[in-house]
PDB file of C-alpha atoms in Angstrom:
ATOM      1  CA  UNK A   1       0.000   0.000   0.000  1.00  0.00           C
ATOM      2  CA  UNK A   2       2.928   2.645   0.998  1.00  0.00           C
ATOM      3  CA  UNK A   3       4.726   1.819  -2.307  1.00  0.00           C
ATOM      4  CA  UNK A   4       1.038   2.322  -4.143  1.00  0.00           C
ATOM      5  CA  UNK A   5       0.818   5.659  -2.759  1.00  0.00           C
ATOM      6  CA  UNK A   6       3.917   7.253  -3.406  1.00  0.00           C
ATOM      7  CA  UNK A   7       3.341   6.028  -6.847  1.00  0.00           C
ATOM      8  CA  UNK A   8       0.297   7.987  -7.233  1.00  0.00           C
ATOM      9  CA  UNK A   9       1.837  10.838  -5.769  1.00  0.00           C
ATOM     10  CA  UNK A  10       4.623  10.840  -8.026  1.00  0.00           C
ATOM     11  CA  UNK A  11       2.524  10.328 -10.592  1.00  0.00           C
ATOM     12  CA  UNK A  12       0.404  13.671  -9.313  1.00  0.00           C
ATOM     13  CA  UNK A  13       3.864  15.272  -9.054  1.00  0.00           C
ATOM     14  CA  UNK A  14       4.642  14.970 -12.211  1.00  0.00           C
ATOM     15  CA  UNK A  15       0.912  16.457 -13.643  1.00  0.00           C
ATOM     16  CA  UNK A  16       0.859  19.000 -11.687  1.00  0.00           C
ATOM     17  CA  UNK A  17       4.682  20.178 -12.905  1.00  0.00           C
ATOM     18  CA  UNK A  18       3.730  19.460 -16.897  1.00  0.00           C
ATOM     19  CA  UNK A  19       0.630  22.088 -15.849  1.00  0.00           C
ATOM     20  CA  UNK A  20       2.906  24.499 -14.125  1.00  0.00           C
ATOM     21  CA  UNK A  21       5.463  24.272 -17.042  1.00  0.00           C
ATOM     22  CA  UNK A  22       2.694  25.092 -20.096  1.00  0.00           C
ATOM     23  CA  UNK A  23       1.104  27.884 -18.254  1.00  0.00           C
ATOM     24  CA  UNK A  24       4.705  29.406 -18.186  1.00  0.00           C
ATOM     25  CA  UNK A  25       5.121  28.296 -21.497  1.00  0.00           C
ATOM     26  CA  UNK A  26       1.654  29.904 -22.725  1.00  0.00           C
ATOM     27  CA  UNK A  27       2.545  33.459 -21.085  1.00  0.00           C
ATOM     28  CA  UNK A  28       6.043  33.225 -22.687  1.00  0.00           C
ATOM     29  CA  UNK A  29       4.236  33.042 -26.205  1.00  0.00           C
ATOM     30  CA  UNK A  30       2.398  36.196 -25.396  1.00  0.00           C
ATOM     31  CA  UNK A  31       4.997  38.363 -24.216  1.00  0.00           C
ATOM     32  CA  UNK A  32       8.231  36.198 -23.984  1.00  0.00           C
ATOM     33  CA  UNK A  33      10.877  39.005 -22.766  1.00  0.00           C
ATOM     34  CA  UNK A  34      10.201  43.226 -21.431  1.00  0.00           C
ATOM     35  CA  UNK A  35      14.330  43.448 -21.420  1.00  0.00           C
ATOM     36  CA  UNK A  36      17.084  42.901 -23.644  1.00  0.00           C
ATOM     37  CA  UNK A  37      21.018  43.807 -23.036  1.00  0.00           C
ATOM     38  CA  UNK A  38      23.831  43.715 -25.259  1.00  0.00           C
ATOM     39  CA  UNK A  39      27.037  41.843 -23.867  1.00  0.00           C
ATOM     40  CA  UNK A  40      29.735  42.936 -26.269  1.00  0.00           C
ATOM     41  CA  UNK A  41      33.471  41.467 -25.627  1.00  0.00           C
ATOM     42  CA  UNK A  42      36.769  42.748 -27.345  1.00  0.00           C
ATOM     43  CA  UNK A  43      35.946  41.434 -30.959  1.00  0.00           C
ATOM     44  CA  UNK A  44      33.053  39.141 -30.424  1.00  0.00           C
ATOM     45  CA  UNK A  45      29.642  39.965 -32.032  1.00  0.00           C
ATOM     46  CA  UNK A  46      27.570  41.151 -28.837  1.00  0.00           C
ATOM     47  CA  UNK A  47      25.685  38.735 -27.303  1.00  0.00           C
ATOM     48  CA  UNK A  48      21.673  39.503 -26.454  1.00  0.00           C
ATOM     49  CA  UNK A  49      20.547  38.643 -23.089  1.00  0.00           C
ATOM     50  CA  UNK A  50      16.929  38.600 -22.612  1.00  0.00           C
ATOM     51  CA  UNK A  51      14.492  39.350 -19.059  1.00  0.00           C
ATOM     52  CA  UNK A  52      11.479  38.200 -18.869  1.00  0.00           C
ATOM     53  CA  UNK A  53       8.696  37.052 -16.319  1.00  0.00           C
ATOM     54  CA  UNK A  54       9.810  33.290 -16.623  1.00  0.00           C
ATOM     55  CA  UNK A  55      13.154  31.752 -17.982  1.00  0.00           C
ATOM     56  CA  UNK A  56      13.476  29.698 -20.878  1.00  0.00           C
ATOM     57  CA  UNK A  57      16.009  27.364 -21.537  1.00  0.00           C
ATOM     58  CA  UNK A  58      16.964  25.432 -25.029  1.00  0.00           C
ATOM     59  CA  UNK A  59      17.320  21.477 -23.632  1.00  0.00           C
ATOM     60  CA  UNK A  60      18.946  20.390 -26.212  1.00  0.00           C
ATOM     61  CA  UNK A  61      22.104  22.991 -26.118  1.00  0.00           C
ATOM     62  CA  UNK A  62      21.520  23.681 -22.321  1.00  0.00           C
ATOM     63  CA  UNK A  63      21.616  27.477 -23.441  1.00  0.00           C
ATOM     64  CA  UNK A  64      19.649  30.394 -21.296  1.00  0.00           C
ATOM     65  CA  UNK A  65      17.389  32.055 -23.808  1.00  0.00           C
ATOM     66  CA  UNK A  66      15.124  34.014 -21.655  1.00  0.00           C
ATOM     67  CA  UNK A  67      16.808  34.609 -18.036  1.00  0.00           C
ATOM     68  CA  UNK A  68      14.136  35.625 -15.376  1.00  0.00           C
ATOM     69  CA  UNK A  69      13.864  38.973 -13.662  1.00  0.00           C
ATOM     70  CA  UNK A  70      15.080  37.968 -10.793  1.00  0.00           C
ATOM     71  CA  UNK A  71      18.307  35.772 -11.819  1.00  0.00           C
ATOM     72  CA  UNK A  72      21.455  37.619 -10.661  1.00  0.00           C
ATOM     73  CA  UNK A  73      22.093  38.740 -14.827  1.00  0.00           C
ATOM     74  CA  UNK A  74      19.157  40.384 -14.377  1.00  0.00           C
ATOM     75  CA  UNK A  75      19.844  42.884 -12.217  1.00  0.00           C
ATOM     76  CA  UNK A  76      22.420  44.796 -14.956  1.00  0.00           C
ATOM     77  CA  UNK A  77      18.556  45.905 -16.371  1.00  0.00           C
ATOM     78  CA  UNK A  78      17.680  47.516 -13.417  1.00  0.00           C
ATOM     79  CA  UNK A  79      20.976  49.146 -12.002  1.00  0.00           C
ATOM     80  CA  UNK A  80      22.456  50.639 -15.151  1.00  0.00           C
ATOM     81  CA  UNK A  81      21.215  53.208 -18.295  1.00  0.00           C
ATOM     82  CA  UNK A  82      22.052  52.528 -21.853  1.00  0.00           C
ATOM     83  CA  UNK A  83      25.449  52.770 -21.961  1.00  0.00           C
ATOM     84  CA  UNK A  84      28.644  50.910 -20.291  1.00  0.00           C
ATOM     85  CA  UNK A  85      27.884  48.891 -17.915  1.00  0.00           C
ATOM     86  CA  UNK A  86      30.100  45.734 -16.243  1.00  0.00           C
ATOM     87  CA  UNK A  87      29.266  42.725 -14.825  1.00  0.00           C
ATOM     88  CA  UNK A  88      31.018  40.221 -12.322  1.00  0.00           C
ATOM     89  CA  UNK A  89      29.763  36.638 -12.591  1.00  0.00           C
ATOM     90  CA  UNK A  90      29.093  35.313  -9.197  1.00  0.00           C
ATOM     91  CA  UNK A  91      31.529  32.345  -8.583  1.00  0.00           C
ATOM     92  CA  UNK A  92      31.268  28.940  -9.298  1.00  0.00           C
ATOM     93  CA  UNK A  93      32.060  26.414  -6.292  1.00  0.00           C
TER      94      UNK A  93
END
């Protein structure tokens, strides 16, 4: 019976999260980013990074597409005006 039950609440688990990830999904399609900034390194083509509501990641090449507001990144939109601006990554441990 215990191994039934957490069954069907994994099971429940795993609706619920496939609802909570295509209601983000469905918002994303109607306004998918409010912010955009340029990185732009010595001699690289700048880089867009986009703010929006939710993030959105490609699975397939692990890439950040849409970063949410509140992700450290995110915080360059709100502390600088167009212009220079820098940026310190927070450290990996």
């Amino acid at each position: 019976m215990v191994a039934a039950d957490q069954s069907i609440n994994r099971i429940a688990g795993t609706g619920e999260n496939a609802v909570a990830i295509r209601s983000k999904i469905f918002k994303l399609l109607v306004s998918p980013y409010f912010g955009r900034i340029d990185f732009s390194i010595k001699s690289l083509t700048p880089q867009p990074i986009y703010i929006g509501i939710h993030s959105f990641t490609d699975d397939m090449s692990r890439k950040g597409l849409i970063f949410d507001w509140r992700a450290p990144i995110s915080s360059m939109f709100y502390d600088y005006e167009l212009g220079p601006a820098e940026y310190q990554t927070p450290s990996v441990l």
